[in-house]
Short mmCIF file of C-alpha atoms in Angstrom, two decimals:
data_model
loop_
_atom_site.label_atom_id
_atom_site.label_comp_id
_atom_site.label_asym_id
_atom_site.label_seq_id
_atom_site.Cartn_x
_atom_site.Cartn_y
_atom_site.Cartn_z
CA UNK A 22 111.83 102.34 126.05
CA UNK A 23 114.67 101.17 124.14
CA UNK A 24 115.86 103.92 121.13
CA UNK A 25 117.60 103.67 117.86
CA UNK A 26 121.38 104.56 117.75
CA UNK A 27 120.49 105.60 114.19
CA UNK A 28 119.54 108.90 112.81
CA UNK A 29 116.36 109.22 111.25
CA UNK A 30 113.71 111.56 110.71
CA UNK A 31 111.05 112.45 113.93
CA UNK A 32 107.91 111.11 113.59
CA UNK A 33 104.86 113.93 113.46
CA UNK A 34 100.77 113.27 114.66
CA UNK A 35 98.86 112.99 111.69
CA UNK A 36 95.18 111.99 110.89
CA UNK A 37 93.64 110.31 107.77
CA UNK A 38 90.22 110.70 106.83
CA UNK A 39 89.20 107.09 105.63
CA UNK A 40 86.05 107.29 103.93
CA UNK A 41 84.27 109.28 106.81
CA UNK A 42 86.50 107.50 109.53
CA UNK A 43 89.67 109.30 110.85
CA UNK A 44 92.20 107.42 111.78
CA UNK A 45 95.15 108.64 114.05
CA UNK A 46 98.45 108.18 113.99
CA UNK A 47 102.57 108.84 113.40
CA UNK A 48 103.85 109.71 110.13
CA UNK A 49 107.95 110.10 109.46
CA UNK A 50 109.18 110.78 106.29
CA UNK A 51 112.84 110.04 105.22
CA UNK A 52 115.03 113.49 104.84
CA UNK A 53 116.66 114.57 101.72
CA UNK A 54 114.31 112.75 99.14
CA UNK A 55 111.48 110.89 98.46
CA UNK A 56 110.69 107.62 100.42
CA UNK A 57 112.29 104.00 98.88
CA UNK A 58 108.89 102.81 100.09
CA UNK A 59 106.21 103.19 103.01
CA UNK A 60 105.75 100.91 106.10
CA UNK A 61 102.66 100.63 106.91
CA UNK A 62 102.99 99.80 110.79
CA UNK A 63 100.02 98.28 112.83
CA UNK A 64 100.03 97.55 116.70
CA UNK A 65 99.07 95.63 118.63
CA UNK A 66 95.95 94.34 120.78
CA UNK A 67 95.75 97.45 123.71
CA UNK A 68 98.44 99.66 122.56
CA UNK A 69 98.96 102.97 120.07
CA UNK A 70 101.03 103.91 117.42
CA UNK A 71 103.73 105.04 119.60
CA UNK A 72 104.41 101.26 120.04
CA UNK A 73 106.91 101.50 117.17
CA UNK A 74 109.00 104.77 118.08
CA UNK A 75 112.39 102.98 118.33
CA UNK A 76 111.42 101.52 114.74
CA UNK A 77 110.57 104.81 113.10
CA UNK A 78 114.32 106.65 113.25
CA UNK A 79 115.90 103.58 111.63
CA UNK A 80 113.44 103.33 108.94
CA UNK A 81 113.53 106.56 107.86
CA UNK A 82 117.05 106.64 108.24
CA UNK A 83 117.08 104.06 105.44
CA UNK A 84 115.11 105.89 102.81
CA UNK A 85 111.53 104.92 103.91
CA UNK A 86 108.51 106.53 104.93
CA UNK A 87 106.70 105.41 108.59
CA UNK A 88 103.10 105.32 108.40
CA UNK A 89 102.37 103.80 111.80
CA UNK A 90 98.39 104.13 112.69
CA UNK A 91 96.05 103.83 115.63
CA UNK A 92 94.25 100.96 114.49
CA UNK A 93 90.44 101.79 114.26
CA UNK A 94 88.57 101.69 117.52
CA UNK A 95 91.70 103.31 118.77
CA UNK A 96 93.26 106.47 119.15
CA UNK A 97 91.01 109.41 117.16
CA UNK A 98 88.00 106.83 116.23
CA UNK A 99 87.62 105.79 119.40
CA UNK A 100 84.89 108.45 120.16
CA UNK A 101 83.02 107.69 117.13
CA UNK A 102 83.92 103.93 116.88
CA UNK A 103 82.88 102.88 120.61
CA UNK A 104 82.56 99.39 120.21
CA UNK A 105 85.39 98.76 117.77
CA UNK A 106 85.30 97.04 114.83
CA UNK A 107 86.22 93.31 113.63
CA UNK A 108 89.50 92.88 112.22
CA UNK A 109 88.33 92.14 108.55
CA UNK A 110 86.34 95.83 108.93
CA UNK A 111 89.70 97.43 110.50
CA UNK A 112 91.59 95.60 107.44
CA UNK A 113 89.19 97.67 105.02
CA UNK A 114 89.50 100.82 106.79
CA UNK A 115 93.41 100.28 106.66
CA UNK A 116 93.17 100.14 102.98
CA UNK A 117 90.81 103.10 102.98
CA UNK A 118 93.34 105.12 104.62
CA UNK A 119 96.26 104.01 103.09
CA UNK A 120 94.48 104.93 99.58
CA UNK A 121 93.78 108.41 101.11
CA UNK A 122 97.53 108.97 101.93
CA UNK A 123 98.50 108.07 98.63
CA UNK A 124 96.12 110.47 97.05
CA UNK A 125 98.74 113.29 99.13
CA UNK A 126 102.01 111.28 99.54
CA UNK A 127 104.61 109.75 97.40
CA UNK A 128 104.51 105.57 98.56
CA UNK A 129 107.94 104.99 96.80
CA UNK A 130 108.28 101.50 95.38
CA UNK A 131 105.27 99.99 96.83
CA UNK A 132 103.91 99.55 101.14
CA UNK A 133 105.02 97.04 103.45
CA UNK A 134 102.29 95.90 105.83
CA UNK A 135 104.02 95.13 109.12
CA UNK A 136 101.86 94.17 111.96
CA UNK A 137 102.14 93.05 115.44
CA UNK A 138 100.10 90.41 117.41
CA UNK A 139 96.52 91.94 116.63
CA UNK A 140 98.04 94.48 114.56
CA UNK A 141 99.45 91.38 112.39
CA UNK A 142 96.46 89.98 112.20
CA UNK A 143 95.12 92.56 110.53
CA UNK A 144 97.88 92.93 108.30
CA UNK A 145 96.89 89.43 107.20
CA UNK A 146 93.48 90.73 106.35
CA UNK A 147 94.55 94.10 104.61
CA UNK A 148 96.95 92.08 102.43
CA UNK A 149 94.33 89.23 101.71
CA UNK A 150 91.81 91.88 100.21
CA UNK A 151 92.75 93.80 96.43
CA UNK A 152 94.98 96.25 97.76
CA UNK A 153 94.29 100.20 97.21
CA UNK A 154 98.19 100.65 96.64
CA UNK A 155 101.11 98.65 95.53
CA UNK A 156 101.73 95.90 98.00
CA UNK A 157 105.13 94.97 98.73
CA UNK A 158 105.22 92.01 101.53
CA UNK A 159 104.08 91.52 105.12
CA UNK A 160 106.30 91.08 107.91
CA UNK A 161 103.77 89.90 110.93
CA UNK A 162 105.58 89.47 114.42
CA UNK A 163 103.53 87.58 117.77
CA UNK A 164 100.23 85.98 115.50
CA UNK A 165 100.49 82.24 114.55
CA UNK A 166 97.81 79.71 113.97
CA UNK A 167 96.67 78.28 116.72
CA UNK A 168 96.11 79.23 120.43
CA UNK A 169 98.31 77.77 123.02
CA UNK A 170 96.11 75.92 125.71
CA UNK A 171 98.10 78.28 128.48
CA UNK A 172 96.50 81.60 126.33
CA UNK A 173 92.71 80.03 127.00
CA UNK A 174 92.68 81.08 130.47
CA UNK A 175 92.73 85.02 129.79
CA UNK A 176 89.77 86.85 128.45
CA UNK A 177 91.77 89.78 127.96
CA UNK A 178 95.17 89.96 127.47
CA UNK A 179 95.86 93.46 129.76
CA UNK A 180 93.78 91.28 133.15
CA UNK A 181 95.41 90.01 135.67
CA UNK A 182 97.54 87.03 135.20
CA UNK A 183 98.51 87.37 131.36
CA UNK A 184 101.74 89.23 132.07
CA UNK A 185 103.95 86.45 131.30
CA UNK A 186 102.56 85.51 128.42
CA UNK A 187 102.30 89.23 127.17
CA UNK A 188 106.22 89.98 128.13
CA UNK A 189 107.85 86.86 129.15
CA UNK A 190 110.92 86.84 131.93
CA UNK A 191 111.47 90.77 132.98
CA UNK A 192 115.09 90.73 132.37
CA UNK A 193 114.64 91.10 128.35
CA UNK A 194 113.77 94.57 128.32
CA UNK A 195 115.54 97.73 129.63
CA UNK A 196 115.15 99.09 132.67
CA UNK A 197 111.99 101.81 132.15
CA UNK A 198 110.19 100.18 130.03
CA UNK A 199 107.03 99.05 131.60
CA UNK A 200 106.72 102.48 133.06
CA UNK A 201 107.19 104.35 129.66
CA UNK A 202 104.68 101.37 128.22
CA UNK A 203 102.00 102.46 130.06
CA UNK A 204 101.53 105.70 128.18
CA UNK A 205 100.77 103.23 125.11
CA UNK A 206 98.37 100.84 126.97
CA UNK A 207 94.66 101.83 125.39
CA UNK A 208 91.78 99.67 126.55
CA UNK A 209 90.64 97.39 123.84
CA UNK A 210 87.52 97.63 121.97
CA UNK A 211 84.99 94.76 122.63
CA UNK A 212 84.07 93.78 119.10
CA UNK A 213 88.14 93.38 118.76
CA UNK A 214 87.73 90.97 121.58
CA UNK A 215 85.32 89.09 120.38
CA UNK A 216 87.28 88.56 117.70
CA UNK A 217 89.62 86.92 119.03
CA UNK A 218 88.52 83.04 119.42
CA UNK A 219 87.41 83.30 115.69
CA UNK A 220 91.24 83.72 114.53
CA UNK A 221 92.08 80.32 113.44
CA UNK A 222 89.28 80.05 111.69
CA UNK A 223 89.51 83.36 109.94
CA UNK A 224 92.82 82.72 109.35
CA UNK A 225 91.96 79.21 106.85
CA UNK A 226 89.69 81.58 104.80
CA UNK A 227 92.33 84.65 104.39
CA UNK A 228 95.70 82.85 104.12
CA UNK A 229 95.16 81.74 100.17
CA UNK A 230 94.28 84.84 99.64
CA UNK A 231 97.69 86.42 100.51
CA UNK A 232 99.67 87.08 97.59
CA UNK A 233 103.04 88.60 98.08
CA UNK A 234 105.95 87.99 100.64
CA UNK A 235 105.38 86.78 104.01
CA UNK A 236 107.62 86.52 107.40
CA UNK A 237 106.41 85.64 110.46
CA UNK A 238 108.87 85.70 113.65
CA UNK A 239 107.66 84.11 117.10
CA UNK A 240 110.38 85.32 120.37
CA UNK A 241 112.08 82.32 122.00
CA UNK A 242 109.53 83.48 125.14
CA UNK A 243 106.03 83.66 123.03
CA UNK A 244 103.49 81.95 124.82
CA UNK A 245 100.26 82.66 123.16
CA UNK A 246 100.66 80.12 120.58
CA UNK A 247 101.24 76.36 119.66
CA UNK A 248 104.69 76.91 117.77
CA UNK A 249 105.68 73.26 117.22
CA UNK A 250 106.63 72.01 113.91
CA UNK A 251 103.38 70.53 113.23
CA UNK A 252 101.90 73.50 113.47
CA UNK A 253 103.95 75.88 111.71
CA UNK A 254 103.83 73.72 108.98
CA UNK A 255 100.06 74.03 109.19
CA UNK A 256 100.38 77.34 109.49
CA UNK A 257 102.90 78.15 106.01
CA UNK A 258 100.95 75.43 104.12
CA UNK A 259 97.97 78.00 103.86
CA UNK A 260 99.87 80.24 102.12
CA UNK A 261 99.19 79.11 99.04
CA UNK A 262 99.64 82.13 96.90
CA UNK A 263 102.53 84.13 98.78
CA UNK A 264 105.61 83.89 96.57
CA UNK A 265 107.68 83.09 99.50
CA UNK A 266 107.29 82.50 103.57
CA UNK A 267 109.28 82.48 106.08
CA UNK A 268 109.38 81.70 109.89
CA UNK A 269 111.91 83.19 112.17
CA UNK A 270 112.50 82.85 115.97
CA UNK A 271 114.18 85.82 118.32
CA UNK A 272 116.19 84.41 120.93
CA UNK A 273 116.37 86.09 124.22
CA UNK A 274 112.88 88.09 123.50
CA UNK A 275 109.42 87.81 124.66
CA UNK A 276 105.74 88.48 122.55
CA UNK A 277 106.72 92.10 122.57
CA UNK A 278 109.53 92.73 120.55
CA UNK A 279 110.03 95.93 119.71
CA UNK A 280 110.05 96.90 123.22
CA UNK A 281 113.05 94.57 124.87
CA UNK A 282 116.59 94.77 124.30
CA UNK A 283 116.94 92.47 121.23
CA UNK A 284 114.69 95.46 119.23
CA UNK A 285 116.97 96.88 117.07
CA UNK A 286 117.96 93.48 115.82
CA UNK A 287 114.34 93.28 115.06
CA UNK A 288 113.92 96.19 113.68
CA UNK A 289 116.85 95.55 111.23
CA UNK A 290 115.76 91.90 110.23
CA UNK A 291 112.59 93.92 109.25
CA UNK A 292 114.56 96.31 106.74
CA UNK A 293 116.87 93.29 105.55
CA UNK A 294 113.11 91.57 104.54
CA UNK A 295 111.81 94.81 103.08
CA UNK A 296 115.66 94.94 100.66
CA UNK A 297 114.15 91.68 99.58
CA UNK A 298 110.99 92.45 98.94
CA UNK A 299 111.91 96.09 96.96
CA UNK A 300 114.68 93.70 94.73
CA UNK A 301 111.50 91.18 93.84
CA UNK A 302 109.59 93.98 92.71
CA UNK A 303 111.96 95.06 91.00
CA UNK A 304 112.41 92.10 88.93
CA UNK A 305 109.02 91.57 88.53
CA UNK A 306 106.08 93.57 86.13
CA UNK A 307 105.15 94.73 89.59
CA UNK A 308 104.36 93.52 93.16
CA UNK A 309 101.16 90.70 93.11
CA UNK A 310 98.39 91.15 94.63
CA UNK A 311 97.92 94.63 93.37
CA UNK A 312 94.59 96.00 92.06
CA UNK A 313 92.08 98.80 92.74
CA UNK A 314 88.83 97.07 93.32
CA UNK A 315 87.81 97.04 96.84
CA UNK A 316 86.86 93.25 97.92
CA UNK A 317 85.30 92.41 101.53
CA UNK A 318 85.85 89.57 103.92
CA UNK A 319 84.15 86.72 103.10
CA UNK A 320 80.25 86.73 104.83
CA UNK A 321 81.71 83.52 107.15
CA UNK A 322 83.96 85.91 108.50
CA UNK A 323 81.62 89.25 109.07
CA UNK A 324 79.13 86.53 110.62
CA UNK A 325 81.67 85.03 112.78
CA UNK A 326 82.74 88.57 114.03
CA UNK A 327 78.72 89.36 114.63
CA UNK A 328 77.09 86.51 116.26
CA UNK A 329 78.34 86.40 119.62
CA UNK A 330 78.96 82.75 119.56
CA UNK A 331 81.75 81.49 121.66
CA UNK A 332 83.51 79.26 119.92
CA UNK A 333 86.19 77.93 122.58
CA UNK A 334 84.25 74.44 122.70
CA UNK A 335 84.46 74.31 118.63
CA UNK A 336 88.57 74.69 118.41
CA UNK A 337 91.18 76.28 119.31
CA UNK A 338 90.59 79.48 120.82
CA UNK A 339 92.00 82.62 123.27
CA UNK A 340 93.58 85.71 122.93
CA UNK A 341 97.29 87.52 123.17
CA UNK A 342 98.05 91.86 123.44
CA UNK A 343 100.47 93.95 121.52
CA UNK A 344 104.11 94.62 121.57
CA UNK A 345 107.76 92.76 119.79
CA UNK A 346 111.37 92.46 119.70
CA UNK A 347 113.70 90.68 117.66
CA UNK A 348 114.47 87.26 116.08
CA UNK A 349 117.07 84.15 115.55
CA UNK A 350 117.23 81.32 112.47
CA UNK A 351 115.04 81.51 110.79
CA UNK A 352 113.16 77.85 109.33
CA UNK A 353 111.30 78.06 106.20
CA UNK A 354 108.29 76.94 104.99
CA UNK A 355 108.74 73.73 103.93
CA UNK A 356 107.87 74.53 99.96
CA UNK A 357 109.62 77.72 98.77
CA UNK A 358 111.77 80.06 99.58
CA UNK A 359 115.34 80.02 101.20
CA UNK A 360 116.76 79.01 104.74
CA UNK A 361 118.39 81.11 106.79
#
């Protein structure tokens, strides 16, 4: 596993009782101070928290607190959550535990959602829902829009077959790694899974709501989606409400970035977004999207994750795991915000 050169604080177990839930996970804190801000970190489909150790020391380096979970149906609510739960319903236990560590920790300037392939998924539901806290951005790594039809072929994204589209070529991430990986691997909770050929859809309700910064980056090697220009552009156009979006793509990386050897620059594109993000609060009454009334997924989307249906016949569909690295230029969506 590839480690930060950086100093930064150690991250520490911790557990977070979200409304009768508890949720597992890592929590560093930044020496010497109270945190800039919090990063909220959320892996991927299959793995743990741990997937973002080499991201923790250079974070807290920086001034900001780590709180990187075991998304629920993972981890400590695995025992009592045996069958998972649907993204939107992880999304509003997120928020439920992210209100509870508030209630005993100082957030800073606001949380950054940051979210990898599942994990960024539901990053895009926590942030399209009022927010318990101040909401800073979301920087989402590995999710687009649509499915590539390569990605339609796996059922699960840990079987047999799917690790090329899951790493890419072997030679982008240091020796060790898929050894030390499989300490993260957890097996992934089936109504997660049957999430999955619901996301596009999900995605055209949730994107308007989003409603502060976005950045999405896709490694030169991703193969679980369609990342053509077409639709990208699809993709951005949602995004109605976020003040500004953009698209990045990491050369010489596959889908799990913060694994390979391009991590740290990953890692540090992450920060350079977050600068942004803590400058536009700044200038701002205060970060949008913010407001304590807890909202739910729209009933299309609870019904979707319910019903069994397989809709693979219906659109695009498939599924993709859980791990990142880092990025190259960036394009931008085509109405706001600046190129890179």
């Amino acid at each position: 596993m590839t480690t930060s050169a950086y100093p930064g604080a150690t991250a520490r177990p911790c557990t977070i009782d979200a409304a009768g839930t508890v949720v597992s996970g890592l929590l560093a804190l930044p020496e010497g101070g109270a945190p800039r801000s919090t990063i909220l970190a959320i892996h991927g489909r299959g793995m743990r928290a741990r997937y973002w150790d080499s991201f923790i020391p250079l974070a807290t380096a920086l001034g900001h607190a780590v709180l990187a979970v075991d998304r629920p149906g993972y981890g400590a609510s695995a025992a009592c959550l045996p069958e998972g739960q649907s993204l939107p319903e992880q999304a509003r236990t997120l928020r439920r535990a992210l209100a509870e560590h508030a209630r005993t920790h100082r957030l800073g300037a606001g949380v950054l959602l940051l979210g990898h392939s599942d994990g960024g998924k539901v990053a895009l539901h926590t942030a399209a829902i009022a927010p318990a806290v101040p909401l800073l951005g979301l920087d989402a790594s590995g999710v687009g829009y649509e499915y590539h039809p390569q990605a339609l072929h796996f059922p699960s994204t840990l079987g047999g077959g799917a690790t090329r589209l899951n790493w890419g070529p072997l030679n982008l991430y240091p020796p060790g790694t898929f050894q030390a990986s499989r300490s993260l691997l957890s097996p992934v909770p089936p109504r997660e899974s049957a999430d999955t050929p619901w996301w596009p859809r999900q995605y055209e309700e949730l994107a308007p709501g989003v409603r502060v910064p976005v950045r999405l980056t896709f490694a030169e090697h991703e193969g679980w989606w369609r990342l053509d220009a077409r639709t990208l552009t699809a993709m951005t156009a949602r995004l109605t409400a976020a003040p500004s979006v953009t698209v990045e793509h990491l050369p010489g990386s596959g889908h799990n970035l913060s694994l390979g050897h391009t991590a740290t620059a990953y890692h540090l594109r992450v920060l350079a977004f977050l600068e942004e993000c803590l400058l536009a609060a700044r200038g701002s009454a205060g970060p949008a999207g913010q407001g304590p009334t807890e909202q739910h997924a729209s009933p299309a989307l609870e019904e979707r994750s319910r019903d069994g249906r397989n809709p693979m016949a219906e659109g695009p569909g498939g599924c993709h795991d859980a791990m990142s690295v880092p990025m190259r230029a960036a394009t931008q969506a085509p109405r706001r915000g600046r190129s890179q």
